[in-house]
XYZ file of C-alpha atoms in Angstrom:
605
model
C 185.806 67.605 78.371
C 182.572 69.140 76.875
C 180.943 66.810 74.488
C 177.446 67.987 73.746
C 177.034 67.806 69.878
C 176.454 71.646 68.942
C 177.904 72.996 66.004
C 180.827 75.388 65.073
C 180.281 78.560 67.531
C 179.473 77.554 71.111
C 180.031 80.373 73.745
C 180.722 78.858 77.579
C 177.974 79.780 79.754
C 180.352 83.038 81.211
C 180.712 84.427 77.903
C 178.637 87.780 76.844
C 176.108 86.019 74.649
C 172.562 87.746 74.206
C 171.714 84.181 72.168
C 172.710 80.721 72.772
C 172.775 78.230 69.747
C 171.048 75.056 69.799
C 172.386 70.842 70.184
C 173.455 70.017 66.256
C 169.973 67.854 65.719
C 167.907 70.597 67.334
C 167.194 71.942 63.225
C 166.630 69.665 60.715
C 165.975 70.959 56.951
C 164.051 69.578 54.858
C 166.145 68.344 51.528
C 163.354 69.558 49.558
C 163.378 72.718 50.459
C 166.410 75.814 49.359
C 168.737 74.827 51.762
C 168.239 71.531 52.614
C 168.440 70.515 48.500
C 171.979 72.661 49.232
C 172.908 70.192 52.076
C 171.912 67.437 50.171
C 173.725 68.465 46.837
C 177.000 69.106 49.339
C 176.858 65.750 50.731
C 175.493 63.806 47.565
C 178.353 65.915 45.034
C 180.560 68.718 46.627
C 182.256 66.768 49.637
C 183.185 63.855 47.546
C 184.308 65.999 44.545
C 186.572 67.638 47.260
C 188.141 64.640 48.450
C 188.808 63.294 45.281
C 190.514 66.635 44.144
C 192.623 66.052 47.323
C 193.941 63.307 45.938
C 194.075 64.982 42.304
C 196.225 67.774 42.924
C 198.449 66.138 45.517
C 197.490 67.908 48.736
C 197.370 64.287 50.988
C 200.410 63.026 48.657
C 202.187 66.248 50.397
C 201.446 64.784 53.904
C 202.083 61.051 52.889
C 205.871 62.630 51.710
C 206.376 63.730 55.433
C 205.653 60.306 56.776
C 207.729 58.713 53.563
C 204.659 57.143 51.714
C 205.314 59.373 48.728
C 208.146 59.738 46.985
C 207.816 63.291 44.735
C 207.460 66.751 44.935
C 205.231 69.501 46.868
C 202.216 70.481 45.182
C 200.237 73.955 45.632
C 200.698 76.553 47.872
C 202.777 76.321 51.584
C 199.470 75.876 52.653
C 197.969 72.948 51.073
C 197.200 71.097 54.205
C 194.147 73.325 54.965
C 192.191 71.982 52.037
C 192.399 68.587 53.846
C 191.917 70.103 56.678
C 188.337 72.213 56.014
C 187.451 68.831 53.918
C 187.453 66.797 56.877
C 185.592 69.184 58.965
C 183.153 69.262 56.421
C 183.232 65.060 56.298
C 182.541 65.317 60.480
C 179.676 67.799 60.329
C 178.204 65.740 57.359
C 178.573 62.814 59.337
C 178.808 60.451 56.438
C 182.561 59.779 54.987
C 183.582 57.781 57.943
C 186.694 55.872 55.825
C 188.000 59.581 54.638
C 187.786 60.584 58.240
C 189.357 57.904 59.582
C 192.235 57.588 57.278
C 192.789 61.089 56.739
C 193.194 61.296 61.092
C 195.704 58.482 60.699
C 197.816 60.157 58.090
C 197.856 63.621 60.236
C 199.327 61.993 63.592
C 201.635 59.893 61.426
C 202.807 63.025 59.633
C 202.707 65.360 63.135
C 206.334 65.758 64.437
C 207.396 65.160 67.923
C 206.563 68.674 69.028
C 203.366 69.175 67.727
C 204.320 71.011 64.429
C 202.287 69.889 61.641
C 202.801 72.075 58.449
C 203.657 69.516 55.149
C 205.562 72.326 53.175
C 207.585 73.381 55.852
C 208.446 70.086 57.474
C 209.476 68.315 54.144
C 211.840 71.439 54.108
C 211.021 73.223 50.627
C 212.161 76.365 52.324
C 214.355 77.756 55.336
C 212.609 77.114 58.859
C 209.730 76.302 60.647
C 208.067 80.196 61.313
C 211.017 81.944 59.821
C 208.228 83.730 57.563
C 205.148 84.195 59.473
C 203.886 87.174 57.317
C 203.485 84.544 54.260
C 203.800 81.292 55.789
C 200.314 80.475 56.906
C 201.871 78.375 59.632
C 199.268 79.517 62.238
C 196.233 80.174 59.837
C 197.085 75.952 59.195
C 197.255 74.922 62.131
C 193.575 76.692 62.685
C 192.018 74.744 60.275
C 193.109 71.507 61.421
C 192.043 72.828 65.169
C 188.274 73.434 62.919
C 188.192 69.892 62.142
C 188.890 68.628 65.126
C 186.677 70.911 67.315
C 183.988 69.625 64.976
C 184.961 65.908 65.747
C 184.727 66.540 68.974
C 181.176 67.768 69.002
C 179.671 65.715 66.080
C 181.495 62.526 67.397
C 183.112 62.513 70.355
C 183.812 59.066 71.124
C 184.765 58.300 67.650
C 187.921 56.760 67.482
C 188.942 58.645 64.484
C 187.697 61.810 66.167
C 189.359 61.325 69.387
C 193.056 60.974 67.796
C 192.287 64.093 65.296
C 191.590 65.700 68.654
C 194.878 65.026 70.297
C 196.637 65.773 67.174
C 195.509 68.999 66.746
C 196.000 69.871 71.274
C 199.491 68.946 70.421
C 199.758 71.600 67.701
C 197.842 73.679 69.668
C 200.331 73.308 72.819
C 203.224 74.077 70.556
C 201.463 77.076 69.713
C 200.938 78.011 72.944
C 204.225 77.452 74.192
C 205.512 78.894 71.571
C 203.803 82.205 71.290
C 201.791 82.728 74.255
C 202.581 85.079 76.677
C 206.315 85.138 77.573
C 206.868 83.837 74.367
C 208.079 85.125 70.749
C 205.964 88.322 70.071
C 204.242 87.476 66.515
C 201.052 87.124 64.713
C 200.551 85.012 61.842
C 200.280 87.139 58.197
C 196.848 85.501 57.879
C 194.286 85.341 61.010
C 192.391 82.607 61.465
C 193.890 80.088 64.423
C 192.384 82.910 66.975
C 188.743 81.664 66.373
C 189.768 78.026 66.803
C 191.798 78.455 69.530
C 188.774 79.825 71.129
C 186.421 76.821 70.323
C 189.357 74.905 71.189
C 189.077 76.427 74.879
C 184.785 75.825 74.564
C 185.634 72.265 73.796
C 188.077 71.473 76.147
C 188.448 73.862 79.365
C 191.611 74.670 78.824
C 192.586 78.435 79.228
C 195.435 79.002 77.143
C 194.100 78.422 73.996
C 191.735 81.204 74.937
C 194.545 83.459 76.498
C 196.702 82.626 72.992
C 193.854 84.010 71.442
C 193.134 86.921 72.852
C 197.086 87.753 72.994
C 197.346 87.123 69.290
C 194.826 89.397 69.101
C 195.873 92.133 70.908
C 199.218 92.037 69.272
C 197.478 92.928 66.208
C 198.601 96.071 64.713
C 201.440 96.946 66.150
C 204.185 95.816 63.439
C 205.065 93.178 64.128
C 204.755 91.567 60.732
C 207.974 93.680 59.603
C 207.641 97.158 57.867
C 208.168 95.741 54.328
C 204.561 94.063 54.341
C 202.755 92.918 50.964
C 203.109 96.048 48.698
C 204.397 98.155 51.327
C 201.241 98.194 53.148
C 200.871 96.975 56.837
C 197.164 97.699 56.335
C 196.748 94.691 53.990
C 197.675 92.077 57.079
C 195.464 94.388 59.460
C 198.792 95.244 61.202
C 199.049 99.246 60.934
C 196.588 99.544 64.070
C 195.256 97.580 66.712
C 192.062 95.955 66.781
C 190.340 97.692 69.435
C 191.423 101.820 67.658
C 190.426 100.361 63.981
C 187.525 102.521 62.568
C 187.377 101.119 58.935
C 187.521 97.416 57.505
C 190.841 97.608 55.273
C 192.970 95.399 53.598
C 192.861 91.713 52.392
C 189.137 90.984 52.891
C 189.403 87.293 54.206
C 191.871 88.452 56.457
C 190.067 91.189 57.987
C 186.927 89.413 58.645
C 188.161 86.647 60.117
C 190.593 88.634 62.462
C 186.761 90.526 63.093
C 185.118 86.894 64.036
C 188.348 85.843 66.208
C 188.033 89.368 68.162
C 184.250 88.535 68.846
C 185.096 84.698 70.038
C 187.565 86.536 72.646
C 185.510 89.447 73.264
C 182.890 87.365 74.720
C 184.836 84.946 76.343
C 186.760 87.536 78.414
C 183.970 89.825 79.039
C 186.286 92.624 76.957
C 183.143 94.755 75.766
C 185.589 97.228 74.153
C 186.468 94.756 72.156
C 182.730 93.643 71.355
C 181.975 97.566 70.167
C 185.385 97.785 68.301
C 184.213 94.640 66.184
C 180.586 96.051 65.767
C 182.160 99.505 64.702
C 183.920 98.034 62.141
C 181.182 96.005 60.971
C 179.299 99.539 60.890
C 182.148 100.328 58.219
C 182.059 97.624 56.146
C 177.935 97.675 55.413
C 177.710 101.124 55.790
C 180.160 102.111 52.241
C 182.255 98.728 51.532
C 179.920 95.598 51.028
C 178.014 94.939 47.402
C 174.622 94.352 47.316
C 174.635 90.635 47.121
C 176.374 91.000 50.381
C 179.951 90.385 48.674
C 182.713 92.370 49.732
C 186.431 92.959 48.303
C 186.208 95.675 45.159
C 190.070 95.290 44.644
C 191.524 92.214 42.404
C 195.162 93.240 43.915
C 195.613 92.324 47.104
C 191.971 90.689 47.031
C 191.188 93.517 49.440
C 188.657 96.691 50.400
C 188.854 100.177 48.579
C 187.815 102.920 49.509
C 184.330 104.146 51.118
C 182.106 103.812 48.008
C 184.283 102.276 45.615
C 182.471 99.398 44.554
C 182.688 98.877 40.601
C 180.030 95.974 39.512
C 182.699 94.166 37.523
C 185.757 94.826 38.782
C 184.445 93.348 42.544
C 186.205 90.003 43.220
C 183.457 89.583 46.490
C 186.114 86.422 47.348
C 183.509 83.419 48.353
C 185.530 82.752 51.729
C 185.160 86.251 52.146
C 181.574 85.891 52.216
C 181.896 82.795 54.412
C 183.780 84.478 56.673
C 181.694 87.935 56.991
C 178.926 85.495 57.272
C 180.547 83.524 60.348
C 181.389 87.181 61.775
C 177.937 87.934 61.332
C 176.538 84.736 63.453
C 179.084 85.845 66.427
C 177.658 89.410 66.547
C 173.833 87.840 66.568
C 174.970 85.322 69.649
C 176.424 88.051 71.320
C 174.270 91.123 70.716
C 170.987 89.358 69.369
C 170.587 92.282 66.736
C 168.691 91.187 64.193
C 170.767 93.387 61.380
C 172.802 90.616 61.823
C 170.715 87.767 60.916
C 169.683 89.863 58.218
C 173.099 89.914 57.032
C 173.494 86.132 57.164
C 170.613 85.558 54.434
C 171.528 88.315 52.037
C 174.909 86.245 51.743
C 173.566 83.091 51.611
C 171.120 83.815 49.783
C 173.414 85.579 47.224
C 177.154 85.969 47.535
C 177.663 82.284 49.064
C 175.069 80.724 46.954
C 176.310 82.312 43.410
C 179.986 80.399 44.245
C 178.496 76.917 43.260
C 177.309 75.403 40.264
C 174.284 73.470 40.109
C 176.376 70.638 39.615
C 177.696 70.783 43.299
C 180.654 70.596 41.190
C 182.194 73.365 40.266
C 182.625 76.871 41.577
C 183.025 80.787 41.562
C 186.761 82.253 43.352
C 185.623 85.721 42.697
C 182.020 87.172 42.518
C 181.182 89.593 39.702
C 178.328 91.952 39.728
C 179.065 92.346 35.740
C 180.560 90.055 33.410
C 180.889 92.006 30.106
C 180.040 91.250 26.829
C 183.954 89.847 25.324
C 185.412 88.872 28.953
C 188.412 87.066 28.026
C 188.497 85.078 31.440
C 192.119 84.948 31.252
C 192.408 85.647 35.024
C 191.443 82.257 37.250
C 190.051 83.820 39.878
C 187.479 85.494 37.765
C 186.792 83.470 34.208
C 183.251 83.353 33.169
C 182.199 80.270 34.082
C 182.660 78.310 37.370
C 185.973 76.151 37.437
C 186.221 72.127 39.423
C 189.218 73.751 41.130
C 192.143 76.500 41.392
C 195.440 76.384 42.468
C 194.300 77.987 45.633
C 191.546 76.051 46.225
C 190.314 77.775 49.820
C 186.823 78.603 48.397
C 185.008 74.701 47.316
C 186.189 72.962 50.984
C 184.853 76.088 52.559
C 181.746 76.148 51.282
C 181.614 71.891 52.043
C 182.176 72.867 55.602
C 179.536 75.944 56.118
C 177.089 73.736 54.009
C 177.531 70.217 55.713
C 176.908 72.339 59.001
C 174.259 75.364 58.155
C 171.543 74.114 60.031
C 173.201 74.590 63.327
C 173.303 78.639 62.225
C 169.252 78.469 61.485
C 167.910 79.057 65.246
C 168.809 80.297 68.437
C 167.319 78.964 72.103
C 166.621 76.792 75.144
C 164.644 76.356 77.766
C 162.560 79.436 77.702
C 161.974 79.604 73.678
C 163.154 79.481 70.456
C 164.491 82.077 67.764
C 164.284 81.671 64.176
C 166.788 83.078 61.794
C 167.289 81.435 58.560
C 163.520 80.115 57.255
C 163.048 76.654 55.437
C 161.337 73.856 55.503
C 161.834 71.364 58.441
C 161.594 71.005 61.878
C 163.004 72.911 65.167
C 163.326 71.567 68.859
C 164.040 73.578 71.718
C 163.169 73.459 75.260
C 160.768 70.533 75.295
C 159.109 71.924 72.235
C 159.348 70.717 68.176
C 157.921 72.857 65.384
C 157.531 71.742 61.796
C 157.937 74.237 59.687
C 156.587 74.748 56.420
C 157.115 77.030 53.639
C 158.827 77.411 49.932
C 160.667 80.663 51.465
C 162.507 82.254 49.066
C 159.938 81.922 46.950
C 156.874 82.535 48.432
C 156.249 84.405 51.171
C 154.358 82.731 54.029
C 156.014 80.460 56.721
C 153.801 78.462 58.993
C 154.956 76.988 61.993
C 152.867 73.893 64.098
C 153.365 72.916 66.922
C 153.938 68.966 67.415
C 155.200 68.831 70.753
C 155.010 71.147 73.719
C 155.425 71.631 77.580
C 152.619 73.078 78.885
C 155.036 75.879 80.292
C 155.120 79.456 78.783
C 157.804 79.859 75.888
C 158.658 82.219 73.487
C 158.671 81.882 70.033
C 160.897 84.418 68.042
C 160.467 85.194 64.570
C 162.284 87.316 62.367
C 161.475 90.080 60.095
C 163.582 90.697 57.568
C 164.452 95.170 57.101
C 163.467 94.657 53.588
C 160.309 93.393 54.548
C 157.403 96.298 55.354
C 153.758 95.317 56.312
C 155.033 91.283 57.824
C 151.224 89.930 59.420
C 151.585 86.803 61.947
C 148.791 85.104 62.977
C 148.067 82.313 65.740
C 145.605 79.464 65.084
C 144.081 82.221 62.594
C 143.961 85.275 65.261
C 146.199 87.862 63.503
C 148.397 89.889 65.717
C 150.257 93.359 64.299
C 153.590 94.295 66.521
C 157.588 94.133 65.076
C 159.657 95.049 67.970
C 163.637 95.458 66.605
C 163.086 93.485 63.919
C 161.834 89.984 65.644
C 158.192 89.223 66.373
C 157.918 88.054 70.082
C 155.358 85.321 71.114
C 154.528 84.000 74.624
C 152.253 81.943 75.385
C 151.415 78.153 76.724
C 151.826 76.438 73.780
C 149.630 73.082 72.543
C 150.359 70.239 70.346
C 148.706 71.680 66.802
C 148.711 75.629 67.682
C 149.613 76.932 64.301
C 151.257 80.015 63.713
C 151.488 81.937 59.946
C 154.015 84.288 59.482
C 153.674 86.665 56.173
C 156.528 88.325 54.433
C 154.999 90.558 51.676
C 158.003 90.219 48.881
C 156.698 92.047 46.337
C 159.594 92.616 43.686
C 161.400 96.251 44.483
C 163.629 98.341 42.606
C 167.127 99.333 44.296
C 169.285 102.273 43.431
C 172.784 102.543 43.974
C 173.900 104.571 46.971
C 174.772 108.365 45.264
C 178.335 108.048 46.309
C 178.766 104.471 44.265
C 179.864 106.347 41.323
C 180.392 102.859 39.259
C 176.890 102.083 38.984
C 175.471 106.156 39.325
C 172.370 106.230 37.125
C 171.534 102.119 37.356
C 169.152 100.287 39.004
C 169.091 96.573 40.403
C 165.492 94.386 40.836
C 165.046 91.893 43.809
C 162.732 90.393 45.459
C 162.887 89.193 49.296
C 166.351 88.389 50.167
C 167.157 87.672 46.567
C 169.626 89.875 43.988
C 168.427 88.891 40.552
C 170.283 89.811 37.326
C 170.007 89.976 33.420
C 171.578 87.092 31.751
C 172.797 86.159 28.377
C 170.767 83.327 27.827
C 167.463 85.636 28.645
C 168.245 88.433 25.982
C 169.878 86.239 23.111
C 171.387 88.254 20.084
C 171.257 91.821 22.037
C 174.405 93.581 22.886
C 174.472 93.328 26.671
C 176.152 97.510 27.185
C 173.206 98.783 25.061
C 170.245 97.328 27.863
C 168.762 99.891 29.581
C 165.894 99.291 32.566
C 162.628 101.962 32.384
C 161.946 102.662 35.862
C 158.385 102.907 35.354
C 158.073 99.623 33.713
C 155.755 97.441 36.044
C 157.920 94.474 37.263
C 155.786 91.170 36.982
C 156.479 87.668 38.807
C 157.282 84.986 35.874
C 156.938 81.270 37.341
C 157.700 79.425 34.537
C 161.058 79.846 33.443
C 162.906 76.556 33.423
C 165.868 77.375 35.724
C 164.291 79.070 38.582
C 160.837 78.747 40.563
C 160.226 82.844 40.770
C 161.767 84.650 37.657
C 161.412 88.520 37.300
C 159.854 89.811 33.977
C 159.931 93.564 32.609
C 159.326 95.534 29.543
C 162.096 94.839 27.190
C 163.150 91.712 29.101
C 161.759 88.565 29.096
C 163.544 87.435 32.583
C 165.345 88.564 34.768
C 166.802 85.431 37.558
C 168.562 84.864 40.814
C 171.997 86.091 40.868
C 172.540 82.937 42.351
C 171.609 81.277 39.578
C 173.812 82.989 36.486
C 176.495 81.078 34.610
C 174.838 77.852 34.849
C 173.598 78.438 31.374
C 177.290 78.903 29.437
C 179.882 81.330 29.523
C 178.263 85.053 28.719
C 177.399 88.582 29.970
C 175.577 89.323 32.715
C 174.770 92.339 35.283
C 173.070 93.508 38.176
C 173.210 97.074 38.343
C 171.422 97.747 34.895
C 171.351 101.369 33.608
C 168.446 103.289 33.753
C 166.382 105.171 30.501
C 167.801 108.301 30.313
């Protein structure tokens, strides 16, 4: 069994991978840094606010009435077990909620029945059988999650006790799976994707095949309808199921769906060498930036069916941008970088961290966004859960707060890339980075300001290459080395090799200077508007910052200089132009009171 802590992606050393990510501990933020303080927040408010909303709305009660500890009824969707079940992966990347881990591993086996099946709703028997309803029943997108935790068990703490028997609970689900559906077995897909990518880090971790072979057969079988031809609303397209895979040439459908189909195709692609496969999923990535994703990096413009439009239709506050659909487009987009080392990809990563992830949580830690406006008019009524006006403690389908615990507790692992021979750099924050015999601190208040230097504290003696990124909305980046500048961008990364020493410094300059964007012409929701950012960030007009005016009368003059403002009290770099006193993060809005806001902000006429 392979037990090397690394974190949730690890291709085998056959697989087509241009990257290779690094041991767990290789990246360590700093907590007072951007993302670190978001690690730190996760573990010090959002992880325990998720386990004790577990036990609020009745989601380990539902197990505990499998094993007869709990006498009452099901509550929340058939699917309810995955909240525990991204929870606890988030508890074994954090590293820190050993109890919760342990009892929560004990309560699973207990609850698992003889054959492997472990799905509360449908054991307890609220409705007909076990996978009598795959295109709704989540069976297989469940049993994925609780593969998730235990994969990252497994690699976070392998001979943990509590780890070892969440390991063999989830094989046994796995086997049934296999058994079940594998090849010679019932022809089916789940309604929701998401088991293939586990059952592919499933294989990583353990060396067994046919979770990989499930995988790439479930797959394969994708598109070919086999969910029924009465799907959701009449349309196969919204389960991905009206044509395969590897012929797809748009994203379509349910967006959380689609992309994590898109991530599971990539984890096989590699794995079995399939490169067809490989340029189907980058074609279709080519789709969704191209005319479907907003400009926070959000995608999903339609509230029914939480799903794509069409090419272009993107309305600012009619997008519901899903946060797992931004968590999964930005796992998607870490499985194209491994395997292709295209830096559009990395680039991709930050603009949703930096902006559709991050708006999804509070301040707090404690509270959190379903749906991600552009707009929020003035009058929203908020009536709708998945997209009030302020951030909620929970919903009734509460996918989006464990899966942001789980990509938080382990988003260092997605910061750098390397071994032996060097090191890429990705995501840039304070901290420090070991790879291949050699540790760099780095220092820097990136987003913020622009400059990232890198020392050296430790270091072979051997030539190694030290990759840095520069981002596309960066022009005129300057890296220097112990003060020497040097001037070439190949692709996007800046390439250095060399026999590094102990203390060799090395300054890397992003000019951010704050830029207007306009709408693509074909967006014809936001035609004759205009958003500001700066770096990787999205900022946006906010109540709070133009008290008493009436938010659909604001209009932006183009000409206007746009000035840094450093002193406004809830963000370090603030955005100031005529007629508005601030303009901040997107990230940032709604933690300030209910009110209007907007990105896209029309233009003098």
């Amino acid at each position: 069994m392979h037990t090397t802590s690394f974190g949730p992606v690890v291709p085998t050393d056959r697989a087509i991978s241009a990257l290779r990510p690094l041991p767990a501990d290789a990246v360590r933020f700093d907590p007072g840094g951007l993302l670190g303080g978001w690690q730190r927040r996760n573990r010090a408010a959002t992880l325990p606010h998720c386990v004790e909303q577990l036990h609020r709305h009745g989601n380990l009660d539902n197990l505990r009435r499998v094993t007869g500890d709990f006498d009452g009824p099901h509550r929340g969707y058939w699917f309810a077990d995955t909240d525990v079940h991204k929870t606890l992966e988030a508890a074994l990347w954090d590293g820190g909620f050993p109890s919760f881990v342990a009892e929560t591993a004990q309560l699973l086996a207990k609850a698992q029945d003889p054959d492997g099946y472990l799905v509360s709703y449908f054991q307890a028997g609220e409705r007909h059988r076990q996978w009598a309803e795959l295109p709704s029943s989540h069976e297989m997108y469940t049993a994925g999650h609780l593969v998730q935790a235990a994969v990252a068990g497994a690699r976070r703490a392998p001979h943990d006790p509590a780890a070892q028997q969440l390991l063999a609970v989830a094989r046994r689900f796995a086997d049934l799976l296999v058994e079940r559906f594998g090849a010679g077995g019932e022809e089916a897909v789940d309604g929701h994707p998401e088991v293939e990518t586990a059952l592919v880090e499933l294989f990583r971790v353990t060396g067994h095949r046919p979770y990989l072979q499930l995988a790439a057969v479930l797959v394969e079988r994708r598109g070919h309808g086999l969910l029924g031809p009465e799907s959701r609303f009449g349309q196969r397209a919204y389960y991905q199921d009206h044509v395969p895979v590897r012929d797809a040439t748009e994203v379509t459908g349910h967006v959380v769906r689609q992309v994590y189909l898109l991530a599971g195709a990539v984890d096989v692609a590699v794995e079995t060498g399939d490169s067809t496969l490989l340029r189907a999923a980058e074609r279709l990535w080519d789709s969704a930036l191209e005319s479907k994703t907003y400009l926070t990096g959000g995608q999903g413009s339609r509230h029914r069916d939480e799903a794509f439009g069409d090419p272009y239709e993107l309305p600012p506050d009619r997008a519901y941008a899903e946060t797992c659909a931004a968590i999964g487009s930005f796992h998607w987009a870490w499985r194209l970088l491994l395997a292709t080392g295209r830096a559009r990809y990395a680039d991709e990563m930050e603009r949703l961290l930096f902006n559709g992830i991050a708006a999804s949580t509070a301040q707090s830690g404690t509270a959190f966004f379903y749906s991600n406006p552009l707009q929020l008019r003035t009058g929203h009524d908020g009536s709708d859960e998945d997209a009030p006006g302020a951030r909620l403690p929970w919903y009734r389908c509460a996918c989006c707060p464990p899966n942001l615990a789980r990509l938080m507790a382990s988003l260092h692992t997605y910061a750098a890339t390397g071994g032996e021979h060097g090191l890429q750099l990705h995501l840039y924050a304070p901290g420090t980075c070991t790879a291949g015999g050699h540790t760099i601190s780095v220092a820097t208040e990136y987003p913020w300001d622009e400059t990232v230097t890198l020392t050296f504290t430790q270091a072979t003696g051997d030539p190694w290459t030290l990759t840095l990124r520069v981002p596309s909305w960066c022009a005129g980046a300057r890296v220097s080395v112990n003060g020497a500048p040097l001037s070439f961008v190949e692709d996007g990364w800046v390439r250095l090799e060399r026999v590094w020493k102990a203390g060799d410094r090395v300054e890397l300059v992003l000019p951010m200077p704050p830029r207007l964007v306009r709408p693509h012409p074909r967006v014809d929701a936001v035609r004759g508007t205009a958003a500001l950012a700066r770096g990787p960030i999205v900022y946006c007009l906010e109540h709070a910052d133009v008290p008493g005016r009436y938010f659909e009368d604001l209009y932006l003059d183009p000409e206007a200089p746009i000035e840094l403002r450093r002193d406004h009290p809830l963000t370090p770099v603030a955005l100031s132009v005529r007629d508005f006193a601030a303009l901040v993060p997107y990230f940032l809005w709604a933690n300030r009171g209910p009110g209007p806001m907007r990105v896209w902000i029309p233009l003098l006429p």
